[in-house]
Tab-separated table of C-alpha atoms in Angstrom:
chain	number	residue	atom	x	y	z
A	1	MET	CA	56.203	-1.593	-12.883
A	2	ASP	CA	56.083	1.815	-14.497
A	3	ASP	CA	52.417	2.252	-13.521
A	4	LYS	CA	53.102	1.127	-9.961
A	5	GLY	CA	56.037	3.502	-9.764
A	6	SER	CA	53.871	6.365	-10.963
A	7	ILE	CA	51.299	5.661	-8.265
A	8	ASN	CA	53.975	5.431	-5.593
A	9	ARG	CA	55.061	8.960	-6.459
A	10	LEU	CA	51.643	10.284	-5.402
A	11	GLN	CA	51.034	11.724	-1.953
A	12	ASP	CA	49.201	9.603	0.612
A	13	ASP	CA	46.101	11.796	0.480
A	14	GLU	CA	45.985	11.454	-3.307
A	15	ILE	CA	46.188	7.664	-3.130
A	16	ILE	CA	43.481	7.557	-0.471
A	17	LEU	CA	41.263	9.695	-2.708
A	18	ILE	CA	41.730	7.203	-5.563
A	19	MET	CA	40.962	4.293	-3.250
A	20	SER	CA	37.764	5.983	-2.074
A	21	LEU	CA	36.459	5.722	-5.649
A	22	LEU	CA	36.939	1.941	-5.712
A	23	ASN	CA	35.098	-1.041	-4.351
A	24	THR	CA	36.662	-1.715	-0.925
A	25	ASN	CA	37.971	-5.096	-2.099
A	26	ASP	CA	39.809	-3.379	-4.965
A	27	ALA	CA	41.059	-0.637	-2.642
A	28	VAL	CA	42.597	-3.254	-0.342
A	29	ALA	CA	44.199	-5.031	-3.312
A	30	MET	CA	45.624	-1.730	-4.573
A	31	SER	CA	46.950	-0.914	-1.126
A	32	PHE	CA	48.812	-4.221	-0.827
A	33	ALA	CA	50.218	-3.768	-4.339
A	34	LEU	CA	51.949	-0.618	-3.077
A	35	LEU	CA	54.060	-2.719	-0.692
A	36	LYS	CA	55.277	-0.464	2.136
A	37	ARG	CA	52.256	1.797	1.825
A	38	TRP	CA	49.661	-0.967	2.172
A	39	PRO	CA	48.057	0.406	5.398
A	40	LEU	CA	46.666	3.373	3.423
A	41	TRP	CA	43.396	1.532	2.715
A	42	GLU	CA	42.599	1.639	6.428
A	43	ARG	CA	42.207	5.416	6.157
A	44	VAL	CA	39.624	5.313	3.357
A	45	SER	CA	36.365	6.854	4.618
A	46	LYS	CA	34.140	5.452	1.838
A	47	LEU	CA	33.456	1.726	2.082
A	48	VAL	CA	31.770	-0.201	-0.735
A	49	PHE	CA	30.957	-3.892	-0.309
A	50	ASP	CA	29.426	-5.841	-3.195
A	51	ASP	CA	28.455	-9.525	-2.931
A	52	ARG	CA	26.845	-9.790	-6.370
A	53	GLU	CA	29.602	-12.116	-7.604
A	54	SER	CA	28.590	-14.625	-4.943
A	55	LEU	CA	24.932	-14.126	-5.887
A	56	LEU	CA	25.682	-14.769	-9.560
A	57	LYS	CA	27.336	-18.085	-8.717
A	58	LEU	CA	24.289	-19.103	-6.690
A	59	LEU	CA	21.991	-18.261	-9.581
A	60	VAL	CA	24.114	-20.192	-12.048
A	61	ASP	CA	24.203	-23.198	-9.730
A	62	GLY	CA	20.445	-22.993	-9.173
A	63	HIS	CA	20.740	-22.556	-5.397
A	64	LEU	CA	19.269	-19.117	-4.836
A	65	ARG	CA	18.261	-19.933	-1.279
A	66	SER	CA	21.589	-21.438	-0.239
A	67	HIS	CA	22.701	-21.243	3.417
A	68	ASN	CA	25.914	-19.475	4.374
A	69	SER	CA	27.576	-22.766	5.302
A	70	GLU	CA	26.994	-24.032	1.748
A	71	ASN	CA	28.412	-20.919	0.146
A	72	PRO	CA	32.150	-20.444	0.688
A	73	ASP	CA	32.144	-17.298	-1.452
A	74	HIS	CA	29.734	-15.646	0.946
A	75	GLU	CA	31.760	-16.794	3.954
A	76	ARG	CA	34.818	-15.065	2.506
A	77	PHE	CA	32.731	-11.959	1.775
A	78	SER	CA	31.341	-11.906	5.320
A	79	ARG	CA	34.786	-12.244	6.894
A	80	PHE	CA	36.103	-9.518	4.612
A	81	VAL	CA	33.354	-7.042	5.588
A	82	ASP	CA	33.825	-7.805	9.297
A	83	GLY	CA	37.583	-7.334	9.021
A	84	ALA	CA	37.400	-4.169	6.932
A	85	LEU	CA	34.991	-2.505	9.365
A	86	ARG	CA	37.143	-3.543	12.325
A	87	LEU	CA	40.443	-2.372	10.827
A	88	ASN	CA	39.279	0.828	9.176
A	89	LYS	CA	40.768	3.826	10.985
A	90	ALA	CA	39.103	6.746	9.208
A	91	PRO	CA	37.963	9.223	11.906
A	92	VAL	CA	34.456	9.369	10.380
A	93	LEU	CA	32.835	6.952	7.952
A	94	GLU	CA	31.758	9.179	5.096
A	95	SER	CA	29.748	6.489	3.294
A	96	PHE	CA	28.794	2.843	3.697
A	97	ASP	CA	27.516	1.089	0.571
A	98	LEU	CA	26.340	-2.515	0.918
A	99	SER	CA	25.030	-4.660	-1.944
A	100	VAL	CA	24.198	-8.240	-0.935
A	101	GLY	CA	22.351	-11.339	-2.061
A	102	PRO	CA	20.148	-13.779	-0.121
A	103	SER	CA	23.156	-15.463	1.520
A	104	SER	CA	23.617	-12.400	3.708
A	105	GLY	CA	21.047	-12.886	6.419
A	106	ALA	CA	19.513	-10.432	8.845
A	107	GLU	CA	22.219	-10.992	11.484
A	108	ASP	CA	25.006	-10.181	9.022
A	109	ILE	CA	23.370	-7.016	7.714
A	110	GLN	CA	22.310	-5.781	11.154
A	111	ARG	CA	25.849	-6.291	12.479
A	112	TRP	CA	27.390	-4.334	9.611
A	113	VAL	CA	24.825	-1.527	9.830
A	114	LEU	CA	25.455	-1.164	13.568
A	115	ALA	CA	29.206	-1.032	12.962
A	116	ALA	CA	28.714	1.778	10.422
A	117	ILE	CA	26.434	3.693	12.799
A	118	HIS	CA	29.002	3.431	15.588
A	119	ARG	CA	31.514	4.974	13.161
A	120	SER	CA	29.280	8.076	12.759
A	121	VAL	CA	28.371	7.227	9.164
A	122	HIS	CA	27.124	10.094	6.976
A	123	GLU	CA	25.743	8.214	3.972
A	124	MET	CA	24.304	4.701	3.952
A	125	ARG	CA	23.004	2.632	1.041
A	126	ILE	CA	21.736	-0.936	1.397
A	127	TYR	CA	20.703	-2.932	-1.671
A	128	ARG	CA	19.338	-6.454	-1.149
A	129	HIS	CA	19.204	-8.687	-4.220
A	130	ASP	CA	16.570	-10.900	-2.640
A	131	PHE	CA	12.940	-10.914	-3.753
A	132	GLU	CA	11.734	-13.743	-1.517
A	133	SER	CA	12.351	-12.493	2.015
A	134	THR	CA	12.546	-9.337	4.094
A	135	ILE	CA	14.744	-8.320	6.992
A	136	ASP	CA	14.513	-5.746	9.758
A	137	LEU	CA	17.166	-3.111	10.383
A	138	PRO	CA	18.476	-2.357	13.880
A	139	GLY	CA	16.524	0.337	15.701
A	140	HIS	CA	19.673	2.430	16.147
A	141	ILE	CA	19.396	3.509	12.523
A	142	PHE	CA	16.369	5.655	13.449
A	143	THR	CA	18.348	7.668	15.989
A	144	CYS	CA	21.608	8.113	14.082
A	145	LYS	CA	22.466	11.797	14.526
A	146	THR	CA	25.160	11.828	11.819
A	147	LEU	CA	23.151	10.224	9.001
A	148	VAL	CA	22.678	12.639	6.089
A	149	VAL	CA	21.782	10.252	3.246
A	150	LEU	CA	19.835	6.992	3.572
A	151	LYS	CA	19.017	4.828	0.533
A	152	LEU	CA	17.325	1.450	0.964
A	153	VAL	CA	16.470	-0.893	-1.898
A	154	ASN	CA	14.408	-4.072	-1.804
A	155	GLY	CA	13.579	-6.660	0.825
A	156	ILE	CA	13.665	-4.499	3.957
A	157	CYS	CA	10.742	-4.058	6.347
A	158	LEU	CA	10.770	-0.931	8.488
A	159	ASP	CA	9.143	-0.651	11.897
A	160	VAL	CA	9.751	3.006	12.696
A	161	PRO	CA	9.083	4.084	16.305
A	162	CYS	CA	7.573	7.414	17.271
A	163	THR	CA	10.875	8.144	19.041
A	164	ILE	CA	12.698	8.438	15.705
A	165	HIS	CA	15.292	11.227	15.660
A	166	LEU	CA	17.276	11.876	12.474
A	167	PRO	CA	18.346	15.502	12.885
A	168	SER	CA	20.796	15.508	9.946
A	169	LEU	CA	18.929	13.450	7.348
A	170	LYS	CA	18.546	15.392	4.086
A	171	THR	CA	18.137	12.627	1.481
A	172	LEU	CA	15.848	9.620	1.852
A	173	HIS	CA	15.348	7.143	-1.007
A	174	LEU	CA	13.143	4.066	-0.507
A	175	SER	CA	12.635	1.550	-3.291
A	176	TYR	CA	10.508	-1.569	-2.804
A	177	ILE	CA	10.591	-1.196	0.972
A	178	LEU	CA	7.814	-2.493	3.209
A	179	PHE	CA	6.443	-0.929	6.384
A	180	THR	CA	4.862	-2.613	9.387
A	181	ASP	CA	2.066	-0.038	9.353
A	182	GLU	CA	1.133	3.390	8.011
A	183	GLU	CA	2.456	5.117	11.125
A	184	SER	CA	5.930	3.744	10.363
A	185	PHE	CA	5.953	5.455	6.972
A	186	SER	CA	4.608	8.678	8.438
A	187	ASN	CA	7.121	8.649	11.305
A	188	LEU	CA	10.099	8.100	9.030
A	189	VAL	CA	9.184	10.773	6.501
A	190	SER	CA	7.541	13.425	8.633
A	191	CYS	CA	9.913	13.327	11.613
A	192	SER	CA	13.073	14.212	9.711
A	193	PRO	CA	13.262	17.981	10.333
A	194	VAL	CA	15.774	18.919	7.600
A	195	LEU	CA	14.751	16.436	4.889
A	196	GLU	CA	15.105	17.957	1.411
A	197	ASP	CA	15.029	15.033	-1.055
A	198	LEU	CA	12.417	12.268	-0.752
A	199	ASP	CA	12.158	9.428	-3.279
A	200	VAL	CA	9.605	6.679	-2.615
A	201	ASP	CA	8.883	3.783	-4.962
A	202	THR	CA	6.660	1.432	-3.013
A	203	PRO	CA	4.674	-1.685	-3.892
A	204	ASP	CA	3.457	-1.993	-0.284
A	205	ILE	CA	-0.151	-3.123	-0.724
A	206	PHE	CA	-0.874	-2.455	2.950
A	207	LEU	CA	-0.429	1.296	2.620
A	208	THR	CA	-3.776	2.980	1.967
A	209	THR	CA	-2.864	6.318	3.538
A	210	ILE	CA	0.289	8.245	2.723
A	211	THR	CA	1.247	11.087	5.032
A	212	ILE	CA	4.076	13.441	4.095
A	213	ARG	CA	4.483	16.466	6.359
A	214	VAL	CA	7.911	17.889	5.549
A	215	PRO	CA	8.136	21.706	5.533
A	216	SER	CA	11.818	21.559	4.479
A	217	LEU	CA	11.298	19.290	1.449
A	218	LYS	CA	12.629	20.608	-1.885
A	219	LYS	CA	12.422	17.539	-4.125
A	220	LEU	CA	9.731	14.852	-4.112
A	221	ARG	CA	9.429	11.683	-6.165
A	222	ILE	CA	6.679	9.198	-5.352
A	223	VAL	CA	5.571	6.222	-7.436
A	224	THR	CA	3.008	3.713	-6.228
A	225	PHE	CA	0.701	1.180	-7.858
A	226	ASN	CA	-1.535	1.074	-4.786
A	227	ARG	CA	-5.032	2.472	-4.560
A	228	ILE	CA	-4.214	5.131	-2.003
A	229	GLU	CA	-7.409	6.213	-0.296
A	230	CYS	CA	-5.968	9.177	1.582
A	231	TRP	CA	-3.104	11.581	0.901
A	232	VAL	CA	-2.039	13.962	3.663
A	233	LEU	CA	0.510	16.405	2.275
A	234	TYR	CA	2.333	19.427	3.653
A	235	VAL	CA	5.293	20.250	1.415
A	236	PRO	CA	5.217	24.058	1.001
A	237	GLU	CA	8.808	24.381	-0.263
A	238	VAL	CA	8.860	21.653	-2.939
A	239	VAL	CA	10.219	22.995	-6.243
A	240	GLU	CA	10.674	19.713	-8.140
A	241	ALA	CA	8.302	16.749	-8.131
A	242	HIS	CA	7.761	13.487	-9.968
A	243	VAL	CA	4.456	11.759	-9.262
A	244	GLY	CA	3.408	8.346	-10.578
A	245	VAL	CA	0.109	7.134	-9.175
A	246	LEU	CA	-2.605	4.636	-9.959
A	247	ARG	CA	-5.443	7.044	-9.359
A	248	ILE	CA	-5.785	10.422	-7.768
A	249	TYR	CA	-7.982	13.446	-7.455
A	250	LEU	CA	-5.688	15.876	-9.219
A	251	GLU	CA	-7.217	19.078	-7.874
A	252	ASN	CA	-6.689	18.286	-4.206
A	253	PHE	CA	-3.270	16.744	-4.720
A	254	LEU	CA	-1.956	19.671	-6.738
A	255	ALA	CA	-3.051	22.076	-4.036
A	256	ALA	CA	-0.137	20.746	-1.982
A	257	LEU	CA	2.315	21.380	-4.838
A	258	SER	CA	1.603	25.069	-5.332
A	259	SER	CA	5.309	25.940	-5.011
A	260	VAL	CA	6.549	23.396	-7.587
A	261	LYS	CA	8.546	24.706	-10.562
A	262	ARG	CA	9.376	21.424	-12.307
A	263	LEU	CA	6.709	18.741	-12.398
A	264	SER	CA	6.749	15.294	-13.993
A	265	TRP	CA	3.370	13.584	-13.826
A	266	GLU	CA	2.929	9.909	-14.668
A	267	LEU	CA	-0.703	8.853	-14.633
A	268	ILE	CA	-0.724	5.065	-14.438
A	269	SER	CA	-3.357	3.438	-16.632
A	270	ASP	CA	-6.397	1.962	-14.917
A	271	PRO	CA	-9.863	1.510	-16.476
A	272	ASP	CA	-11.486	2.332	-13.124
A	273	LEU	CA	-9.537	5.551	-12.681
A	274	VAL	CA	-11.431	8.470	-11.173
A	275	VAL	CA	-9.924	11.772	-12.252
A	276	LEU	CA	-10.862	15.287	-11.266
A	277	TYR	CA	-8.904	17.804	-13.283
A	278	PRO	CA	-7.226	20.787	-11.579
A	279	THR	CA	-10.004	23.346	-11.790
A	280	GLY	CA	-9.381	26.434	-9.708
A	281	ARG	CA	-5.941	25.315	-8.515
A	282	PHE	CA	-3.352	27.493	-10.195
A	283	LEU	CA	0.241	26.299	-10.417
A	284	ASN	CA	1.655	29.824	-10.547
A	285	GLN	CA	5.279	28.727	-10.022
A	286	LEU	CA	5.286	25.921	-12.602
A	287	VAL	CA	7.883	26.450	-15.357
A	288	HIS	CA	8.514	22.952	-16.733
A	289	LEU	CA	5.890	20.226	-17.108
A	290	LYS	CA	6.347	16.638	-18.283
A	291	LEU	CA	3.206	14.532	-18.700
A	292	GLN	CA	3.303	10.762	-19.141
A	293	LEU	CA	-0.307	9.857	-19.865
A	294	ASP	CA	-2.469	7.083	-21.149
A	295	MET	CA	-4.119	8.147	-24.393
A	296	ALA	CA	-7.558	7.853	-22.790
A	297	TYR	CA	-6.887	10.775	-20.465
A	298	SER	CA	-4.281	12.846	-22.251
A	299	SER	CA	-6.341	15.576	-23.938
A	300	GLU	CA	-8.488	16.531	-20.929
A	301	ILE	CA	-5.617	16.572	-18.463
A	302	LEU	CA	-3.307	18.426	-20.849
A	303	MET	CA	-5.817	21.206	-21.476
A	304	SER	CA	-6.560	21.534	-17.772
A	305	PHE	CA	-2.854	21.844	-16.901
A	306	LEU	CA	-2.335	24.450	-19.614
A	307	GLU	CA	-5.261	26.515	-18.362
A	308	HIS	CA	-3.966	26.529	-14.795
A	309	SER	CA	-0.209	27.028	-15.353
A	310	PRO	CA	0.143	30.677	-16.398
A	311	GLY	CA	3.962	30.720	-16.154
A	312	LEU	CA	4.647	27.479	-18.051
A	313	GLN	CA	7.672	27.753	-20.362
A	314	SER	CA	8.462	24.140	-21.255
A	315	LEU	CA	6.113	21.232	-21.968
A	316	GLU	CA	6.991	17.590	-22.666
A	317	ILE	CA	4.311	14.999	-23.452
A	318	VAL	CA	4.829	11.235	-23.469
A	319	GLN	CA	1.853	9.104	-24.453
A	320	VAL	CA	2.002	5.603	-23.013
A	321	THR	CA	-0.252	2.582	-23.146
A	322	ARG	CA	0.491	0.014	-20.484
A	323	PRO	CA	-0.717	-3.591	-20.416
A	324	ARG	CA	-3.506	-4.358	-18.001
A	325	ARG	CA	-2.042	-5.239	-14.599
A	326	ASN	CA	-3.316	-7.703	-12.041
A	327	TYR	CA	-4.505	-4.942	-9.754
A	328	SER	CA	-6.966	-3.650	-12.364
A	329	ARG	CA	-8.954	-6.874	-12.280
A	330	ASN	CA	-10.561	-5.811	-9.012
A	331	ARG	CA	-12.975	-3.122	-10.136
A	332	VAL	CA	-13.191	-1.066	-6.984
A	333	ARG	CA	-14.165	2.599	-7.192
A	334	PHE	CA	-13.348	4.997	-4.366
A	335	LEU	CA	-15.636	7.921	-5.020
A	336	ASN	CA	-14.703	9.989	-1.976
A	337	PRO	CA	-10.990	9.555	-1.292
A	338	CYS	CA	-9.335	11.788	1.261
A	339	CYS	CA	-6.663	14.197	0.185
A	340	SER	CA	-5.842	17.078	2.449
A	341	VAL	CA	-3.323	19.864	2.663
A	342	SER	CA	-2.120	19.481	6.203
A	343	LYS	CA	-0.505	21.769	8.723
A	344	PRO	CA	2.598	20.194	10.277
A	345	SER	CA	1.889	18.448	13.536
A	346	CYS	CA	2.789	15.316	15.475
A	347	GLY	CA	-0.776	14.050	15.658
A	348	ARG	CA	-2.737	12.155	13.037
A	349	ASN	CA	-4.516	14.330	10.484
A	350	THR	CA	-8.242	13.701	10.379
A	351	GLU	CA	-9.306	15.986	7.572
A	352	GLY	CA	-11.398	14.343	4.911
């Protein structure tokens, strides 16, 4: 009672601030515990919905692919999300955070995403704990004028139209996301005019060309186990980068990172790797360098970086030896991959 009395002495805005730090389910429970002040949760502008408890029960029961009708926990979760989105009265939805298991199908997720978009959402994060299926997101997400942060994790396939318009998007994080084609990736990344932070961790085996034309980009992280045949890069303002790639021609790639000050480079082990060291490409702005290298390549690459980074002040070296992966069984050598430094444009780059 003493704790509840202490909370009741707080101003409404202070209680709402506390609730915004909680899972929405906990915020509602807290609101009802305050008796006469229970409607305060409806003014919370940050909504967090987490269905992992339902997922855990499915895993324990051995029914990972259970239907909604067989999962009463998910039915309660679905009704709760629908009700919370309908009753929430915050003038603008500051953030919408959704973490769901396989019981939440495409219709559920699309309905909730649309509801958040109609509330002028600023930040959206969707995490699917489902490794056996993919869903599409509603097309409205690609024309949401208020969206500033978009983070998508696992089991989502994006079909991005050329009409995409995300004028406010500054942060884009994509982890284990699939694309219908290479143009979809290019459209999403290169048609966000104020994008500053791009983080891509993709296992998409269908991507052989990666195009990133973002003049406004400040921070880049890209990790891929694919054999990318062609990189088209225009990122003249990047100051921080983390790159983890299966194979790459370092000289051409680094030409696009001439403005970088902090660089973390993870060279993924592959016995068929073709490496050209950065000869003639000076990283004049580079101050901090972290190299994560297989022992087979470490000495040559290290010396080459040192020779071409005249302003380097800090160096961190991590030697790693990774087990042979399935992809290295196919001994394919690409002797003339494309990697170009591209001018920004709406058309496809054809430089080789």
